Structure formats: structure tokens, C-alpha cells
CSV table of N, CA and C in Angstrom, one decimal:
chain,number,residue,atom,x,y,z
A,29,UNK,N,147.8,127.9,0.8
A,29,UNK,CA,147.9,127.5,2.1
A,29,UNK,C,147.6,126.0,2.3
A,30,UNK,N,148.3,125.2,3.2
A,30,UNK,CA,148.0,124.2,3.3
A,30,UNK,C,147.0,123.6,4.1
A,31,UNK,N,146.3,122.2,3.8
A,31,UNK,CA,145.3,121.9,4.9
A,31,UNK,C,145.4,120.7,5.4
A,32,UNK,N,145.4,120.7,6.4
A,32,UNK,CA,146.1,119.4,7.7
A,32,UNK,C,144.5,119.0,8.1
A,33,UNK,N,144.2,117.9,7.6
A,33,UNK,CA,143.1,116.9,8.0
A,33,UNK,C,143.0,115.9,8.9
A,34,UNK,N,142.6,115.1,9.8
A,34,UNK,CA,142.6,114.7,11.1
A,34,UNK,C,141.4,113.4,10.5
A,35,UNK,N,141.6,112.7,11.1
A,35,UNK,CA,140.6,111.2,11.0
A,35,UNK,C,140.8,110.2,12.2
A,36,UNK,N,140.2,109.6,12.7
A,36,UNK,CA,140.3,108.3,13.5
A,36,UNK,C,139.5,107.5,13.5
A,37,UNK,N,139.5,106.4,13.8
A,37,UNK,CA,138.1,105.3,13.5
A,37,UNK,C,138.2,104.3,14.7
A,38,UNK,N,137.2,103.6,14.6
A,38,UNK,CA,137.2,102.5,15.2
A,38,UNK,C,135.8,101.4,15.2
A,39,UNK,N,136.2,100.6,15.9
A,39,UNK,CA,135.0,99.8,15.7
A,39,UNK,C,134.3,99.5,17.1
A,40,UNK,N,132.7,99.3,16.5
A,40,UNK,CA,131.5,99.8,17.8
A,40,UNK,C,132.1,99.4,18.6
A,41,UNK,N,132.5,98.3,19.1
A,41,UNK,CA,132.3,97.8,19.8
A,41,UNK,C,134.1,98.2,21.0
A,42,UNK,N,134.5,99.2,20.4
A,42,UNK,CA,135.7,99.6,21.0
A,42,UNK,C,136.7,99.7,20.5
A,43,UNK,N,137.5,98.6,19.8
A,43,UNK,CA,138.5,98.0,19.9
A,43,UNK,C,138.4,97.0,18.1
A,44,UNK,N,139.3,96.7,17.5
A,44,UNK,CA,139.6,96.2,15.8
A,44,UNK,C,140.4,95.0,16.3
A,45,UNK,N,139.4,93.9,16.5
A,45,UNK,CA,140.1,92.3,17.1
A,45,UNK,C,141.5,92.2,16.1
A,46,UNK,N,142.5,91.8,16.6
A,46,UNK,CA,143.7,91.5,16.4
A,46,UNK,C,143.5,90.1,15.2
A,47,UNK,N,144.0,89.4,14.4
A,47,UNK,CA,144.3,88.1,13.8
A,47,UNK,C,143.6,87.0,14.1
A,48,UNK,N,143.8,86.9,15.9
A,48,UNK,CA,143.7,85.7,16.7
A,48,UNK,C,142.6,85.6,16.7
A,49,UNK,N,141.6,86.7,16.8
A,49,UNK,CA,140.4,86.7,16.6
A,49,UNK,C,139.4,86.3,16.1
A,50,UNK,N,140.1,86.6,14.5
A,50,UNK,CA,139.0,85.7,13.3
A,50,UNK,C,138.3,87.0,12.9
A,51,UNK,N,138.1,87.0,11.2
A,51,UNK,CA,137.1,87.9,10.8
A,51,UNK,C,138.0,89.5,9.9
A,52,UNK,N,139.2,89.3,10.8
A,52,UNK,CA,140.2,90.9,10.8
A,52,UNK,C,140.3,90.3,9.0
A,53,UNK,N,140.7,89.4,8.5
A,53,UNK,CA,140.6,89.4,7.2
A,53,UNK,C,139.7,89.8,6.2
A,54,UNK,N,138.6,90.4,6.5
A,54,UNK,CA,137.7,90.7,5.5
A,54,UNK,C,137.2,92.0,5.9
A,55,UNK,N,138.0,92.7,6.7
A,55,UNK,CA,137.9,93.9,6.8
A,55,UNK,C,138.6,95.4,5.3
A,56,UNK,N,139.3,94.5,4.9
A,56,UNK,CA,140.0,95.2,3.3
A,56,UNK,C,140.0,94.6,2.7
A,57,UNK,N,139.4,94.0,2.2
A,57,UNK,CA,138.9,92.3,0.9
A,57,UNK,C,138.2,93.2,0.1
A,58,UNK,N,137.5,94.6,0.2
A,58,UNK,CA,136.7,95.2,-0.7
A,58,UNK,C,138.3,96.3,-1.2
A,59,UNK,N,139.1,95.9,-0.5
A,59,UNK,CA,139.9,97.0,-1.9
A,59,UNK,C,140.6,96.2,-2.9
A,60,UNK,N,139.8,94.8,-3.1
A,60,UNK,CA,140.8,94.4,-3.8
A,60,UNK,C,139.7,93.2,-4.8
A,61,UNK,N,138.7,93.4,-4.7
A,61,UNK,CA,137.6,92.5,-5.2
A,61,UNK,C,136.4,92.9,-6.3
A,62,UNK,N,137.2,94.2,-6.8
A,62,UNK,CA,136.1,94.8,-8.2
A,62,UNK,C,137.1,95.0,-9.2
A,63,UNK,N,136.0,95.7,-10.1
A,63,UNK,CA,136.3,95.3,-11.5
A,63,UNK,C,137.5,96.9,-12.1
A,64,UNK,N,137.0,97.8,-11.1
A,64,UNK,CA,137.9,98.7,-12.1
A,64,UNK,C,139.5,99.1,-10.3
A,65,UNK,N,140.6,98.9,-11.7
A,65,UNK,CA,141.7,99.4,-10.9
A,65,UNK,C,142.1,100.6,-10.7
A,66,UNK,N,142.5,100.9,-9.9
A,66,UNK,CA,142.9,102.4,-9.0
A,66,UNK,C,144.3,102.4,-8.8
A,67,UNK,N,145.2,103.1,-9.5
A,67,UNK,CA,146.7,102.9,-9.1
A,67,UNK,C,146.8,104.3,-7.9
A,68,UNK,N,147.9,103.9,-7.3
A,68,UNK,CA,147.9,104.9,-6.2
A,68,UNK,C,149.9,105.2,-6.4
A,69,UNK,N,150.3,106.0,-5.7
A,69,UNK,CA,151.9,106.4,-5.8
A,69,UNK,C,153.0,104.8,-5.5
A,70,UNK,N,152.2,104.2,-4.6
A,70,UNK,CA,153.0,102.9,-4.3
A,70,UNK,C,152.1,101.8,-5.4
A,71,UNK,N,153.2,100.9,-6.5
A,71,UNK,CA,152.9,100.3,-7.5
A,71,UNK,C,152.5,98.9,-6.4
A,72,UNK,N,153.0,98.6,-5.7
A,72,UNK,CA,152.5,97.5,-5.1
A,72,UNK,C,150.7,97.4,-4.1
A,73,UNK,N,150.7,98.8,-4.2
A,73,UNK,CA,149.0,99.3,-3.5
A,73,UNK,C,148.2,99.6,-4.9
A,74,UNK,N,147.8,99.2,-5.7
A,74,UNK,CA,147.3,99.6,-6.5
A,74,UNK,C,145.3,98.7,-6.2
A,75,UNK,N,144.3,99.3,-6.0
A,75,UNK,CA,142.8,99.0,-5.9
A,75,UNK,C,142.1,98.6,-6.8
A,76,UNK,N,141.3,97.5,-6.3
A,76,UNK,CA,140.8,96.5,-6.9
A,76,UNK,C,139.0,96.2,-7.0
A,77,UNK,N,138.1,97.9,-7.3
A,77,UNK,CA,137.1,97.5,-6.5
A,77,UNK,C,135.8,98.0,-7.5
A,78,UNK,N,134.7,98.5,-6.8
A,78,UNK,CA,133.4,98.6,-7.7
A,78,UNK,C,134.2,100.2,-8.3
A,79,UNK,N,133.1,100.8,-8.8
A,79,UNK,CA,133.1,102.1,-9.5
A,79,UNK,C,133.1,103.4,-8.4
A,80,UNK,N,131.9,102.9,-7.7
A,80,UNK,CA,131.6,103.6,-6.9
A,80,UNK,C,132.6,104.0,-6.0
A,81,UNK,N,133.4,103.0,-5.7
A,81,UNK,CA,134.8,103.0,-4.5
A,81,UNK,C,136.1,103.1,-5.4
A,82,UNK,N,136.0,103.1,-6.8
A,82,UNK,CA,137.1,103.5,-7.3
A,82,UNK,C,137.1,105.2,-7.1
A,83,UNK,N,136.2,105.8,-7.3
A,83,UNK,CA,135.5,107.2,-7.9
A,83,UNK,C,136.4,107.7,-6.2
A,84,UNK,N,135.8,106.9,-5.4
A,84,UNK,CA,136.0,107.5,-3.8
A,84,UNK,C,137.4,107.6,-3.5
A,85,UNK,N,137.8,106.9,-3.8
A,85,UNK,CA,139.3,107.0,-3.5
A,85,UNK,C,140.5,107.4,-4.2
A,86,UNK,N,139.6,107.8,-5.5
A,86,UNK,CA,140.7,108.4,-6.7
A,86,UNK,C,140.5,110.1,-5.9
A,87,UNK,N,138.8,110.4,-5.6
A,87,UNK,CA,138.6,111.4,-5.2
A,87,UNK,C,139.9,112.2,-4.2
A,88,UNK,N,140.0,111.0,-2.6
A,88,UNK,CA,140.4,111.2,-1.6
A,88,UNK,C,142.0,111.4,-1.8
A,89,UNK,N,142.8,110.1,-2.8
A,89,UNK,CA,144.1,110.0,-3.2
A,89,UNK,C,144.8,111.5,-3.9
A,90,UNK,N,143.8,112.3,-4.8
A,90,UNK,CA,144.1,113.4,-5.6
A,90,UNK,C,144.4,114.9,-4.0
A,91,UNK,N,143.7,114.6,-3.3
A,91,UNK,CA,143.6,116.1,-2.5
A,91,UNK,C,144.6,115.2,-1.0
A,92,UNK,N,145.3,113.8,-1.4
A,92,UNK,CA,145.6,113.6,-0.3
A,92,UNK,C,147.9,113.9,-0.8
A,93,UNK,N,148.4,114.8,0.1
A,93,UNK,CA,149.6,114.8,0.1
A,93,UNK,C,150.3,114.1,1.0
A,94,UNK,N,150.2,113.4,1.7
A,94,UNK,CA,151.3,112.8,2.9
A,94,UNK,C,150.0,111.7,3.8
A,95,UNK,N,150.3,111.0,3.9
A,95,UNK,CA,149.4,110.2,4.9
A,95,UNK,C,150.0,109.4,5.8
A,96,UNK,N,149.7,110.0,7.1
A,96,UNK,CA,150.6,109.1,7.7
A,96,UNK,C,149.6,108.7,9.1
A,97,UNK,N,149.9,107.5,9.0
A,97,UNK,CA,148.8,106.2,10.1
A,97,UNK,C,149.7,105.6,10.9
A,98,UNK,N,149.4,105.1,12.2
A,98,UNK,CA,149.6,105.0,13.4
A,98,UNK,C,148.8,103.8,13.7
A,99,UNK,N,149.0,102.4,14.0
A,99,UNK,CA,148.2,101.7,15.0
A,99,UNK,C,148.5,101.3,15.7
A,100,UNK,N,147.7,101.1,17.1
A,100,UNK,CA,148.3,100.6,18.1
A,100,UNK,C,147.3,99.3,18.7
A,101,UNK,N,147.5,99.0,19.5
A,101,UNK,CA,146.6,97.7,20.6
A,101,UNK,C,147.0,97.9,22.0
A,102,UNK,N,146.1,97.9,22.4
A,102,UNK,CA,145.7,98.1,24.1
A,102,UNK,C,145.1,96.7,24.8
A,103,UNK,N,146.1,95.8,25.5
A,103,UNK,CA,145.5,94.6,25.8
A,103,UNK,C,145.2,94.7,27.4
């Protein structure tokens, strides 16, 4: 049987500042700034990080079939 998992996030303060903002760049700088690599199905996404977040994501990538993300902005 399949299982359909659900997530959303955001940040305290409401709202994930846009570019213009400043800062939005170091929000995924940890998938790409450690020592052990993580390949994923797309060769161009392949992870770049501690052990600890390798382990997490190899975990999450193995039980994950389809992912599909949405973002939007609300000005």
C-alpha cells in the first residue's frame, strides 16, 4: 500500500525573505559544504555535507518516491 506524506514549513517570523532581502543565500549552503557526498536520482543535485546530514537524507531520499514542491510569495 502506498503512503502519501504531507510537510510544510516556514519561517518564524511568517514568511522566507525573497533575494532582495539578503541572507536567502545561506539558507542551503549546508547541502553543499561537507565532507561526505550524497548522490540523489538528479546527477546535477548530488550533497555536499557532514555525516550526520548525509545519513538524513540518504535516510529520507530511500523511502522518498515522487516529490513534488510548490512555492509561492504573498506580497
Amino acid at each position: 500500500m502506498t503512503k502519501v506524506t504531507t510537510g510544510a514549513t516556514m519561517s518564524l517570523d511568517g514568511y522566507i525573505a525573497d533575494a532582495s532581502h539578503g541572507g536567502f543565500e545561506h539558507l542551503f549552503l549546508w547541502y553543499g559544504n561537507g565532507d561526505v557526498e550524497t548522490p540523489t536520482a538528479n546527477p546535477d543535485m548530488t550533497f555536499r555535507t557532514s555525516a550526520a546530514s548525509a545519513e538524513h537524507i540518504r535516510a529520507l531520499t530511500e523511502r522518498t518516491g515522487a516529490l513534488v514542491s510548490a512555492g509561492g510569495c504573498s506580497t
